[in-house]
Tab-separated table of C-alpha atoms in Angstrom:
chain	number	residue	atom	x	y	z
A	21	MET	CA	-0.086	-0.079	0.162
A	22	ALA	CA	2.489	2.472	1.291
A	23	GLN	CA	4.719	1.256	-1.884
A	24	SER	CA	1.920	1.866	-4.350
A	25	GLN	CA	1.186	5.113	-2.762
A	26	GLY	CA	5.222	6.010	-3.271
A	27	GLN	CA	5.057	4.984	-6.874
A	28	GLY	CA	1.912	7.174	-7.414
A	29	ASN	CA	3.418	10.275	-5.942
A	30	LEU	CA	6.306	9.602	-8.208
A	31	GLN	CA	4.237	9.150	-11.346
A	32	GLN	CA	2.448	12.417	-10.034
A	33	ARG	CA	5.524	14.434	-9.765
A	34	LYS	CA	6.875	13.100	-13.155
A	35	MET	CA	3.932	14.401	-14.551
A	36	GLN	CA	4.257	17.318	-13.225
A	37	GLN	CA	7.807	18.128	-14.555
A	38	GLU	CA	6.361	16.949	-18.076
A	39	LEU	CA	3.810	19.440	-17.768
A	40	GLN	CA	6.265	22.103	-16.447
A	41	GLN	CA	8.323	21.567	-19.468
A	42	GLU	CA	5.897	21.583	-22.058
A	43	TYR	CA	4.586	24.739	-20.454
A	44	LYS	CA	8.118	26.486	-20.495
A	45	GLN	CA	8.495	25.751	-24.266
A	46	LEU	CA	4.980	27.268	-24.572
A	47	VAL	CA	6.221	30.308	-22.877
A	48	LYS	CA	9.206	30.733	-24.884
A	49	ASN	CA	7.310	30.972	-28.041
A	50	VAL	CA	4.968	33.556	-26.947
A	51	LYS	CA	7.556	35.909	-24.710
A	52	PRO	CA	9.006	38.681	-26.856
A	53	ARG	CA	12.768	38.519	-26.492
A	54	PRO	CA	14.458	41.457	-25.658
A	55	PRO	CA	15.853	43.909	-28.429
A	56	VAL	CA	19.693	42.685	-27.628
A	57	LEU	CA	20.842	44.772	-30.781
A	58	LYS	CA	19.183	48.181	-29.920
A	59	ASN	CA	20.152	47.596	-26.077
A	60	THR	CA	23.970	47.030	-26.957
A	61	ILE	CA	24.206	49.983	-29.260
A	62	LEU	CA	22.474	52.072	-26.411
A	63	ALA	CA	24.665	51.223	-23.959
A	64	PHE	CA	27.644	51.575	-26.038
A	65	LEU	CA	26.376	55.169	-26.708
A	66	VAL	CA	25.265	56.087	-23.264
A	67	GLY	CA	28.328	54.208	-21.542
A	68	GLY	CA	30.881	55.843	-24.251
A	69	ALA	CA	29.251	59.343	-23.700
A	70	ILE	CA	29.275	59.079	-19.526
A	71	CYS	CA	33.512	57.698	-20.040
A	72	LEU	CA	33.775	60.691	-22.312
A	73	ILE	CA	32.332	63.302	-19.998
A	74	GLY	CA	34.910	61.779	-17.372
A	75	GLN	CA	37.682	61.985	-19.898
A	76	LEU	CA	36.882	65.495	-20.817
A	77	ILE	CA	36.561	66.547	-16.656
A	78	LEU	CA	40.308	64.479	-16.711
A	79	TRP	CA	41.916	66.286	-19.362
A	80	PHE	CA	40.581	69.623	-17.746
A	81	LEU	CA	41.780	68.840	-14.142
A	82	LYS	CA	45.128	68.290	-15.689
A	83	LYS	CA	45.290	71.241	-17.829
A	84	GLU	CA	44.663	73.471	-14.605
A	85	GLY	CA	47.532	71.760	-12.906
A	86	LEU	CA	46.729	68.659	-10.801
A	87	GLY	CA	49.177	65.903	-10.924
A	88	ASP	CA	48.025	62.471	-12.525
A	89	HIS	CA	47.131	60.662	-9.362
A	90	GLU	CA	44.860	63.628	-8.229
A	91	ALA	CA	43.353	64.564	-11.229
A	92	SER	CA	42.167	61.019	-11.490
A	93	GLU	CA	40.735	60.760	-8.334
A	94	ALA	CA	38.993	64.109	-8.496
A	95	THR	CA	37.635	63.015	-11.768
A	96	ALA	CA	36.001	59.936	-9.596
A	97	ALA	CA	34.551	62.212	-7.163
A	98	ILE	CA	33.048	64.625	-9.958
A	99	MET	CA	31.388	61.727	-11.712
A	100	VAL	CA	30.066	60.008	-8.531
A	101	PHE	CA	28.769	63.634	-7.417
A	102	LEU	CA	26.931	63.882	-10.982
A	103	GLY	CA	25.521	60.766	-10.893
A	104	ALA	CA	24.098	61.318	-7.444
A	105	LEU	CA	23.034	64.951	-8.323
A	106	LEU	CA	21.079	63.094	-11.516
A	107	THR	CA	19.589	60.422	-9.525
A	108	GLY	CA	18.351	62.809	-6.624
A	109	LEU	CA	16.707	65.007	-9.709
A	110	GLY	CA	14.949	61.960	-10.901
A	111	ILE	CA	16.756	61.999	-14.196
A	112	TYR	CA	19.318	58.844	-13.818
A	113	ASP	CA	16.536	56.469	-13.598
A	114	VAL	CA	15.524	57.832	-17.152
A	115	ILE	CA	18.811	57.404	-18.629
A	116	GLY	CA	19.221	54.005	-16.975
A	117	LYS	CA	15.842	52.757	-18.745
A	118	TYR	CA	17.577	53.609	-22.198
A	119	GLY	CA	21.148	53.224	-21.293
A	120	GLY	CA	21.035	49.737	-19.624
A	121	ALA	CA	24.394	48.457	-18.946
A	122	GLY	CA	26.051	51.697	-20.081
A	123	SER	CA	24.808	53.712	-17.363
A	124	MET	CA	25.087	51.040	-14.834
A	125	VAL	CA	28.509	50.020	-15.083
A	126	PRO	CA	30.486	53.497	-15.192
A	127	ILE	CA	31.007	54.882	-11.595
A	128	THR	CA	27.725	57.181	-12.206
A	129	GLY	CA	25.824	54.026	-11.907
A	130	PHE	CA	27.453	52.940	-8.506
A	131	ALA	CA	26.344	56.225	-7.084
A	132	ASN	CA	22.918	55.979	-8.491
A	133	SER	CA	22.391	52.705	-6.748
A	134	ILE	CA	23.456	53.932	-3.529
A	135	VAL	CA	21.218	57.466	-3.640
A	136	ALA	CA	18.237	55.418	-5.081
A	137	PRO	CA	17.651	53.292	-1.843
A	138	ALA	CA	18.962	56.490	0.538
A	139	MET	CA	15.963	58.413	-0.945
A	140	GLU	CA	13.419	55.625	-1.485
A	141	PHE	CA	13.809	54.475	2.439
A	142	LYS	CA	14.512	57.669	3.975
A	143	ARG	CA	11.113	57.621	5.483
A	144	GLU	CA	11.990	54.648	7.427
A	145	GLY	CA	14.213	56.545	9.197
A	146	PHE	CA	17.970	57.144	9.297
A	147	VAL	CA	18.872	54.226	11.364
A	148	PHE	CA	16.596	51.097	9.898
A	149	GLY	CA	16.118	53.030	6.719
A	150	VAL	CA	18.865	54.844	5.089
A	151	GLY	CA	21.438	53.128	7.295
A	152	ALA	CA	20.419	49.818	7.088
A	153	ARG	CA	19.381	49.825	3.434
A	154	LEU	CA	21.719	52.352	1.893
A	155	PHE	CA	23.920	49.285	0.162
A	156	THR	CA	20.944	47.024	-0.833
A	157	VAL	CA	21.788	47.398	-4.364
A	158	ALA	CA	25.692	48.194	-4.340
A	159	GLY	CA	26.035	45.871	-1.123
A	160	PRO	CA	26.979	42.767	-3.197
A	161	VAL	CA	29.430	44.433	-5.664
A	162	LEU	CA	31.174	45.694	-2.852
A	163	VAL	CA	31.285	42.418	-0.579
A	164	TYR	CA	32.134	40.333	-3.622
A	165	GLY	CA	34.807	43.062	-4.982
A	166	PHE	CA	36.591	43.392	-1.823
A	167	LEU	CA	36.835	39.468	-1.394
A	168	VAL	CA	38.416	39.265	-4.507
A	169	SER	CA	40.812	41.726	-4.476
A	170	ALA	CA	41.812	39.918	-1.064
A	171	VAL	CA	42.085	36.540	-3.084
A	172	ILE	CA	44.229	38.082	-5.894
A	173	GLY	CA	46.208	40.104	-3.171
A	174	LEU	CA	46.764	36.764	-1.517
A	175	ILE	CA	48.002	35.062	-4.688
A	176	TYR	CA	50.144	37.834	-5.742
A	177	TYR	CA	51.775	37.539	-2.162
A	178	LEU	CA	52.379	33.760	-2.738
A	179	ILE	CA	53.580	33.692	-6.156
A	180	ARG	CA	55.710	36.953	-5.963
B	3	MET	CA	-27.018	18.382	3.931
B	4	GLU	CA	-27.723	19.052	0.569
B	5	ILE	CA	-25.797	22.075	-0.927
B	6	GLU	CA	-27.795	23.777	-3.505
B	7	LYS	CA	-25.884	26.877	-4.643
B	8	LYS	CA	-22.767	24.821	-5.774
B	9	VAL	CA	-22.478	24.050	-9.584
B	10	GLY	CA	-20.108	21.142	-10.405
B	11	GLN	CA	-16.577	21.241	-9.079
B	12	GLN	CA	-15.682	24.742	-8.337
B	13	SER	CA	-18.502	27.060	-9.176
B	14	ILE	CA	-21.349	28.422	-7.348
B	15	ARG	CA	-24.850	30.223	-8.623
B	16	PHE	CA	-26.255	33.125	-6.533
B	17	VAL	CA	-29.683	32.475	-5.616
B	18	LYS	CA	-30.724	36.177	-4.640
B	19	PRO	CA	-30.265	38.688	-6.971
B	20	ILE	CA	-26.754	40.505	-6.180
B	21	GLY	CA	-26.679	43.997	-7.526
B	22	ILE	CA	-23.540	46.123	-7.974
B	23	THR	CA	-25.253	49.351	-6.568
B	24	SER	CA	-22.364	51.805	-6.628
B	25	SER	CA	-18.733	52.311	-7.797
B	26	ALA	CA	-16.003	54.446	-7.403
B	27	SER	CA	-12.655	54.403	-9.107
B	28	VAL	CA	-9.376	56.912	-7.577
B	29	VAL	CA	-6.263	56.707	-9.805
B	30	GLY	CA	-2.786	58.142	-10.682
B	31	SER	CA	-1.618	60.468	-13.569
B	32	THR	CA	-0.225	57.527	-15.464
B	33	GLU	CA	-3.635	55.892	-15.844
B	34	GLY	CA	-5.183	58.987	-16.022
B	35	ALA	CA	-3.490	59.892	-19.349
B	36	GLY	CA	-4.372	56.303	-20.469
B	37	PRO	CA	-7.507	55.644	-22.926
B	38	LEU	CA	-9.744	55.039	-20.183
B	39	ALA	CA	-9.327	58.580	-18.537
B	40	ASP	CA	-12.879	59.798	-18.663
B	41	THR	CA	-14.048	56.441	-17.113
B	42	PHE	CA	-12.164	57.411	-13.499
B	43	ASP	CA	-14.104	59.539	-11.007
B	44	TRP	CA	-10.865	60.805	-9.391
B	45	ILE	CA	-7.288	61.082	-11.219
B	46	ILE	CA	-4.544	61.829	-8.879
B	47	GLU	CA	-1.590	64.100	-10.518
B	48	ASP	CA	0.497	64.127	-7.673
B	49	LEU	CA	1.464	60.026	-6.715
B	50	LEU	CA	1.911	60.834	-3.141
B	51	PHE	CA	-1.671	62.225	-2.933
B	52	GLY	CA	-0.791	65.036	-0.230
B	53	GLU	CA	0.869	62.433	2.249
B	54	GLN	CA	4.617	61.977	3.493
B	55	SER	CA	4.646	58.499	1.738
B	56	TRP	CA	3.685	56.099	-0.955
B	57	GLU	CA	2.284	53.879	1.066
B	58	LYS	CA	0.273	56.502	3.088
B	59	ALA	CA	-0.847	57.543	-0.185
B	60	GLU	CA	-2.179	54.204	-1.310
B	61	CYS	CA	-4.153	53.581	1.922
B	62	LYS	CA	-5.438	57.336	1.483
B	63	MET	CA	-6.948	56.323	-2.059
B	64	LEU	CA	-8.286	52.915	-0.846
B	65	ARG	CA	-10.092	55.121	2.072
B	66	GLU	CA	-10.955	57.578	-0.361
B	67	SER	CA	-12.620	55.065	-3.140
B	68	ALA	CA	-14.732	53.394	-0.262
B	69	LYS	CA	-16.139	56.758	0.933
B	70	LEU	CA	-16.758	58.008	-2.406
B	71	ALA	CA	-18.481	54.623	-3.437
B	72	LEU	CA	-21.204	55.459	-0.196
B	73	ARG	CA	-21.507	58.801	-0.931
B	74	LYS	CA	-22.725	58.306	-4.399
B	75	VAL	CA	-25.883	56.035	-3.303
B	76	ASN	CA	-25.973	58.710	-0.197
B	77	LEU	CA	-25.182	55.822	2.521
B	78	GLN	CA	-23.428	56.165	5.664
B	79	GLU	CA	-20.759	53.640	6.865
B	80	LYS	CA	-23.749	52.343	9.858
B	81	ASP	CA	-25.640	51.126	6.635
B	82	ILE	CA	-22.928	48.522	5.147
B	83	ASP	CA	-22.677	45.204	6.743
B	84	TYR	CA	-19.001	44.583	5.748
B	85	PHE	CA	-16.338	46.075	4.295
B	86	LEU	CA	-13.613	43.565	2.261
B	87	ALA	CA	-10.333	44.877	1.427
B	88	GLY	CA	-7.111	44.133	0.237
B	89	ASP	CA	-3.710	45.333	-1.533
B	90	LEU	CA	-0.205	43.991	-2.481
B	91	LEU	CA	1.869	45.315	0.457
B	92	ASN	CA	3.238	43.180	3.159
B	93	GLN	CA	0.363	42.615	5.930
B	94	ILE	CA	-2.045	44.253	3.378
B	95	ILE	CA	-1.151	47.525	5.376
B	96	SER	CA	-3.091	49.594	2.515
B	97	ALA	CA	-6.347	47.876	3.311
B	98	ASN	CA	-5.771	47.325	7.276
B	99	TYR	CA	-4.911	51.236	8.007
B	100	ALA	CA	-7.783	52.324	5.775
B	101	ALA	CA	-9.997	50.330	7.731
B	102	ARG	CA	-9.048	52.312	10.830
B	103	GLY	CA	-10.767	55.366	9.403
B	104	ILE	CA	-14.011	53.259	8.164
B	105	ALA	CA	-16.896	52.056	10.630
B	106	ILE	CA	-17.740	48.855	9.070
B	107	PRO	CA	-16.857	44.976	10.255
B	108	PHE	CA	-13.944	44.335	8.196
B	109	PHE	CA	-12.098	41.218	6.335
B	110	GLY	CA	-8.931	41.967	5.156
B	111	LEU	CA	-8.156	39.624	1.877
B	112	PHE	CA	-4.828	38.895	0.083
B	113	GLY	CA	-5.153	37.173	-2.988
B	114	ALA	CA	-2.545	39.584	-4.894
B	115	CYS	CA	-3.967	40.815	-8.233
B	116	SER	CA	-7.035	38.280	-7.907
B	117	THR	CA	-8.130	40.257	-4.649
B	118	PHE	CA	-10.956	42.486	-6.194
B	119	VAL	CA	-13.126	39.277	-7.859
B	120	GLU	CA	-12.071	37.110	-4.620
B	121	ALA	CA	-13.851	40.170	-2.503
B	122	MET	CA	-16.658	39.929	-5.042
B	123	LEU	CA	-17.026	36.825	-4.824
B	124	LEU	CA	-16.748	36.428	-1.309
B	125	ALA	CA	-19.367	39.900	-0.972
B	126	SER	CA	-21.720	37.912	-2.799
B	127	ILE	CA	-21.545	34.626	-0.999
B	128	LEU	CA	-21.942	36.454	2.129
B	129	ILE	CA	-25.261	38.544	0.687
B	130	ASP	CA	-26.644	35.189	-0.806
B	131	GLY	CA	-26.156	33.578	2.582
B	132	GLY	CA	-28.183	35.809	4.314
B	133	PHE	CA	-25.406	37.129	6.583
B	134	ALA	CA	-25.299	40.907	5.184
B	135	ARG	CA	-27.661	43.054	2.879
B	136	ARG	CA	-24.837	45.293	1.729
B	137	VAL	CA	-20.930	44.886	1.318
B	138	LEU	CA	-18.571	47.570	0.394
B	139	LEU	CA	-15.456	45.979	-1.160
B	140	VAL	CA	-12.247	47.789	-2.294
B	141	SER	CA	-8.705	46.600	-3.624
B	142	SER	CA	-5.604	48.949	-4.578
B	143	SER	CA	-2.132	48.914	-5.893
B	144	HIS	CA	0.261	51.922	-6.004
B	145	HIS	CA	2.928	51.654	-8.634
B	146	ASN	CA	5.707	52.566	-6.149
B	147	THR	CA	4.868	50.950	-3.133
B	148	ALA	CA	5.155	47.573	-5.325
B	149	GLU	CA	7.984	48.498	-6.991
B	150	ARG	CA	9.899	49.091	-3.722
B	151	GLN	CA	8.583	46.210	-2.088
B	152	TYR	CA	9.041	43.594	-5.220
B	153	ARG	CA	11.746	45.028	-7.204
B	154	PHE	CA	14.000	48.148	-6.833
B	155	PRO	CA	13.937	51.824	-5.482
B	156	THR	CA	12.153	53.671	-7.476
B	157	GLU	CA	15.050	56.160	-8.413
B	158	GLN	CA	16.918	53.289	-9.449
B	159	GLY	CA	18.311	53.172	-13.261
B	160	VAL	CA	17.059	49.690	-14.452
B	161	GLN	CA	15.908	48.385	-17.828
B	162	ARG	CA	13.039	46.166	-17.737
B	163	PRO	CA	12.224	43.451	-20.709
B	164	PRO	CA	9.734	43.574	-22.754
B	165	SER	CA	7.574	41.052	-20.663
B	166	ALA	CA	7.395	43.113	-17.273
B	167	GLN	CA	4.029	45.193	-16.629
B	168	TRP	CA	3.613	48.324	-14.875
B	169	THR	CA	1.604	47.950	-11.760
B	170	VAL	CA	-1.675	50.399	-11.670
B	171	THR	CA	-1.716	53.162	-9.361
B	172	GLY	CA	-5.196	52.809	-8.594
B	173	SER	CA	-8.158	52.083	-6.262
B	174	GLY	CA	-11.761	50.605	-7.267
B	175	ALA	CA	-14.557	50.126	-5.043
B	176	LEU	CA	-17.530	48.280	-5.493
B	177	LEU	CA	-20.717	48.314	-3.425
B	178	LEU	CA	-23.277	45.194	-3.496
B	179	GLU	CA	-26.225	44.414	-2.253
B	180	GLU	CA	-29.450	42.648	-2.621
B	181	SER	CA	-31.279	44.476	-5.288
B	182	GLY	CA	-32.804	43.508	-8.508
B	183	ASN	CA	-31.458	46.804	-10.278
B	184	GLY	CA	-28.567	46.951	-12.305
B	185	PRO	CA	-26.002	44.731	-12.959
B	186	ARG	CA	-25.877	41.300	-10.743
B	187	VAL	CA	-23.237	39.073	-10.154
B	188	THR	CA	-24.982	35.735	-10.830
B	189	MET	CA	-22.143	32.990	-10.554
B	190	GLY	CA	-18.754	32.582	-9.632
B	191	THR	CA	-15.844	30.073	-10.003
B	192	VAL	CA	-13.432	29.963	-7.307
B	193	GLY	CA	-9.866	29.147	-8.538
B	194	LYS	CA	-7.135	26.455	-7.495
B	195	VAL	CA	-3.423	27.606	-6.916
B	196	ILE	CA	-1.568	26.605	-10.084
B	197	ASP	CA	1.964	26.490	-10.021
B	198	LEU	CA	3.777	25.592	-13.425
B	199	GLY	CA	7.162	26.352	-12.500
B	200	MET	CA	7.860	29.958	-13.732
B	201	THR	CA	10.290	31.964	-11.961
B	202	ASP	CA	10.848	35.336	-13.841
B	203	ALA	CA	9.430	38.300	-11.540
B	204	ASN	CA	9.552	40.065	-14.936
B	205	ASP	CA	7.294	37.788	-16.237
B	206	MET	CA	3.797	37.849	-14.071
B	207	GLY	CA	1.589	37.089	-16.970
B	208	SER	CA	2.992	33.221	-17.700
B	209	ALA	CA	3.139	32.530	-13.879
B	210	MET	CA	-0.607	33.453	-13.946
B	211	ALA	CA	-1.866	32.229	-16.986
B	212	PRO	CA	-2.030	28.356	-16.183
B	213	ALA	CA	-4.111	29.146	-13.001
B	214	ALA	CA	-6.715	31.524	-15.149
B	215	ALA	CA	-6.854	28.517	-17.831
B	216	ASP	CA	-7.777	26.097	-15.309
B	217	THR	CA	-10.424	28.122	-13.843
B	218	LEU	CA	-11.877	29.255	-16.901
B	219	VAL	CA	-11.824	25.690	-18.072
B	220	ASN	CA	-13.637	24.528	-15.228
B	221	HIS	CA	-16.137	27.099	-15.183
B	222	PHE	CA	-17.018	26.167	-18.669
B	223	GLN	CA	-17.366	22.576	-17.413
B	224	ASP	CA	-18.966	23.170	-14.262
B	225	THR	CA	-21.733	25.619	-15.727
B	226	GLY	CA	-22.048	24.036	-19.284
B	227	THR	CA	-21.097	27.233	-21.171
B	228	ASN	CA	-18.224	28.237	-23.698
B	229	PRO	CA	-16.548	31.625	-24.486
B	230	ASP	CA	-19.245	32.394	-26.888
B	231	SER	CA	-21.597	32.442	-24.146
B	232	TYR	CA	-20.481	35.489	-22.832
B	233	ASP	CA	-20.590	39.002	-24.459
B	234	LEU	CA	-17.146	39.665	-22.842
B	235	ILE	CA	-14.393	37.596	-21.077
B	236	LEU	CA	-12.329	39.742	-19.165
B	237	THR	CA	-9.046	38.980	-17.568
B	238	GLY	CA	-7.319	40.962	-14.525
B	239	ASP	CA	-4.196	41.771	-15.211
B	240	LEU	CA	-2.145	38.859	-17.596
B	241	GLY	CA	-0.931	41.726	-20.006
B	242	ALA	CA	0.168	41.212	-23.371
B	243	VAL	CA	2.249	38.261	-22.797
B	244	GLY	CA	-0.163	36.299	-20.407
B	245	LYS	CA	-3.309	36.847	-22.761
B	246	ASP	CA	-1.175	35.270	-25.586
B	247	THR	CA	-0.403	32.318	-23.268
B	248	LEU	CA	-3.667	31.853	-22.325
B	249	ILE	CA	-5.123	32.004	-25.681
B	250	LYS	CA	-2.483	28.976	-26.468
B	251	LEU	CA	-3.502	26.964	-23.236
B	252	LEU	CA	-7.212	27.238	-24.018
B	253	GLN	CA	-6.429	26.055	-27.586
B	254	GLN	CA	-4.934	22.964	-25.929
B	255	ARG	CA	-7.985	22.453	-24.354
B	256	GLY	CA	-10.325	22.915	-27.152
B	257	TYR	CA	-11.627	26.156	-26.428
B	258	ARG	CA	-11.206	29.400	-28.506
B	259	LEU	CA	-11.001	32.630	-26.989
B	260	GLY	CA	-11.570	35.031	-29.750
B	261	GLU	CA	-12.613	38.894	-30.261
B	262	ASN	CA	-14.858	39.006	-26.918
B	263	TYR	CA	-11.581	38.199	-24.750
B	264	GLN	CA	-9.931	41.507	-23.351
B	265	ASP	CA	-7.373	41.916	-20.322
B	266	CYS	CA	-7.772	44.952	-18.015
B	267	GLY	CA	-3.980	45.320	-18.143
B	268	MET	CA	-4.010	45.857	-21.721
B	269	LEU	CA	-7.233	48.303	-21.480
B	270	ILE	CA	-6.070	50.705	-19.406
B	271	PHE	CA	-3.098	51.953	-21.045
B	272	ASP	CA	-1.863	52.678	-24.472
B	273	LEU	CA	0.466	49.760	-25.060
B	274	GLU	CA	2.059	51.737	-27.934
B	275	LYS	CA	2.478	55.149	-26.779
B	276	GLN	CA	2.755	54.514	-22.651
B	277	ASP	CA	6.022	52.977	-21.737
B	278	VAL	CA	4.438	49.989	-19.749
B	279	HIS	CA	5.773	47.164	-21.636
B	280	SER	CA	3.410	44.410	-21.398
B	281	GLY	CA	0.317	46.422	-19.952
B	282	GLY	CA	-0.733	47.123	-16.607
B	283	SER	CA	-0.690	44.887	-13.239
B	284	GLY	CA	-1.699	45.050	-9.549
B	285	CYS	CA	-4.747	44.804	-7.591
B	286	GLY	CA	-5.861	47.996	-8.434
B	287	CYS	CA	-5.887	47.287	-12.201
B	288	ALA	CA	-8.825	45.011	-12.571
B	289	ALA	CA	-10.623	47.214	-9.753
B	290	VAL	CA	-10.448	50.520	-11.428
B	291	VAL	CA	-11.273	48.958	-15.238
B	292	PHE	CA	-14.260	47.182	-14.092
B	293	SER	CA	-15.610	49.711	-11.782
B	294	GLY	CA	-15.108	52.233	-14.266
B	295	ASP	CA	-15.078	51.243	-17.837
B	296	ILE	CA	-16.987	47.959	-17.718
B	297	LEU	CA	-19.742	49.085	-15.923
B	298	ARG	CA	-20.275	51.747	-17.748
B	299	GLN	CA	-20.507	49.664	-20.836
B	300	LEU	CA	-22.908	47.278	-18.908
B	301	TRP	CA	-24.887	50.040	-17.977
B	302	GLU	CA	-24.980	50.976	-21.687
B	303	LYS	CA	-26.158	47.912	-22.443
B	304	LYS	CA	-23.511	47.025	-24.573
B	305	TYR	CA	-22.799	43.872	-22.843
B	306	ARG	CA	-25.062	41.619	-21.311
B	307	LYS	CA	-23.158	38.843	-19.671
B	308	ILE	CA	-19.547	39.000	-18.915
B	309	LEU	CA	-17.222	36.767	-17.440
B	310	PHE	CA	-14.779	38.622	-15.004
B	311	LEU	CA	-11.781	36.557	-14.221
B	312	ALA	CA	-8.825	38.250	-11.949
B	313	THR	CA	-5.526	36.490	-11.406
B	314	GLY	CA	-2.811	36.902	-8.786
B	315	ALA	CA	0.811	35.852	-8.646
B	316	LEU	CA	1.000	34.470	-5.312
B	317	MET	CA	4.824	35.497	-4.553
B	318	SER	CA	6.874	37.438	-1.865
B	319	PRO	CA	10.318	38.848	-2.633
B	320	THR	CA	11.433	36.499	0.036
B	321	SER	CA	10.289	33.402	-1.883
B	322	ALA	CA	11.307	34.911	-4.775
B	323	GLN	CA	15.130	35.332	-3.700
B	324	GLN	CA	14.883	31.629	-2.323
B	325	GLY	CA	14.359	30.219	-5.642
B	326	GLU	CA	10.819	29.502	-5.087
B	327	THR	CA	8.248	29.043	-8.523
B	328	ILE	CA	5.799	31.588	-8.517
B	329	PRO	CA	2.188	30.200	-7.728
B	330	GLY	CA	-0.877	31.721	-9.734
B	331	ILE	CA	-4.615	31.777	-8.857
B	332	ALA	CA	-7.613	33.160	-10.929
B	333	HIS	CA	-11.099	33.657	-9.631
B	334	ALA	CA	-14.058	34.407	-11.694
B	335	VAL	CA	-17.796	35.864	-11.279
B	336	VAL	CA	-20.186	36.133	-13.901
B	337	VAL	CA	-22.167	39.507	-14.071
B	338	GLU	CA	-25.196	40.201	-16.075
B	339	PHE	CA	-27.442	43.035	-16.971
B	340	ASN	CA	-31.073	42.344	-18.318
């Protein structure tokens, strides 16, 4: 009895799995594909434009007499500021909608991913809202960024 | 004991005349810029609705739509026996907090986007069972509260795939009472939870379509009807992707959904001009489309018999992060006006 019931369950599970497979196929045929080519071109243009702005700032700072190191640090700070400002003004999410990866990867996207939750969760207070949720999006990037750099540092130390 | 009002496996037939005697809808600016703009009672331009947070704004929308439905027919809160309400937020806070300001015995409901029809079903059961004379029901959603709970902060620059849907900012209210006048709820089919293993939170339509198909097929079998028995078959918020999927699923079961099949999520927005991808979604979507446009067309006798089916995706951010699949549910009611 118990065995036949077990077999019945197994058969039911198998049927359910087949049903799921079949349905997955059906959905695949119906679901519109994201416009990959358009997204790629837009990402290239938007990402490129952001980098170009960064480059112009860098050249300008160097021309005004900053050293290589200081100039690139100042450029990063300015770009982060711009990303944060545009997020605050409600513009960066529009750029992100079209730019996709192009606006997410540069440092301005990093600023966006921190300022957006800061704005969103301010209503839950400065401790449990802003404080706790600030890195909801950027957190994983930081954690694994640090982790990987530590591992690479270790490898470098061992093979040096 | 004989169960005289149950029909077949999942359906029920109401004996008393259950009339829809009042309705109200409050929507946001995006919905107010859509093709159904002139069917809504109240379009709020400011998504905060004069409040401090999106959540408070949604709560106020829900409360105002409930009060407006009563005001339209000059009824007081004490004239109503039950208040049924639900929304999408954790612990259905919009409904619970709105009910603080409404002195009517209250049932809070969660059926995700199926809540509106779930409430219509339960309200009709309460009236037909002789437990109530009048029941007020509301369901609401707000684009920004849903976005921040289920997806990303609203200012986050993210790109959404074409299958994603836009959560409707809106709240729709109905007053049901024992009455022979106006459109009437005559039958209902209670849905089962169906899960065919979909996991993409950016594609609610395909997660919910199997539940819709199951409820529809059971409804047709229980009641001896078919898609041609209705002037309109209306789903809540399957969107463009879910709608096509449902048509295919019903084809497999031998039913053809034709011109008389529409989806609220596609009616509420102009999919070409408004940037909403696959269409509208959320508890408020079916609620405001039905209490505005569809009721009006029933009164104008453009439709005499409609099958109204709302689907819900019963997931939470936690279940999604833990890799769980998305269960769906669909409830249906038949609304007639002769």
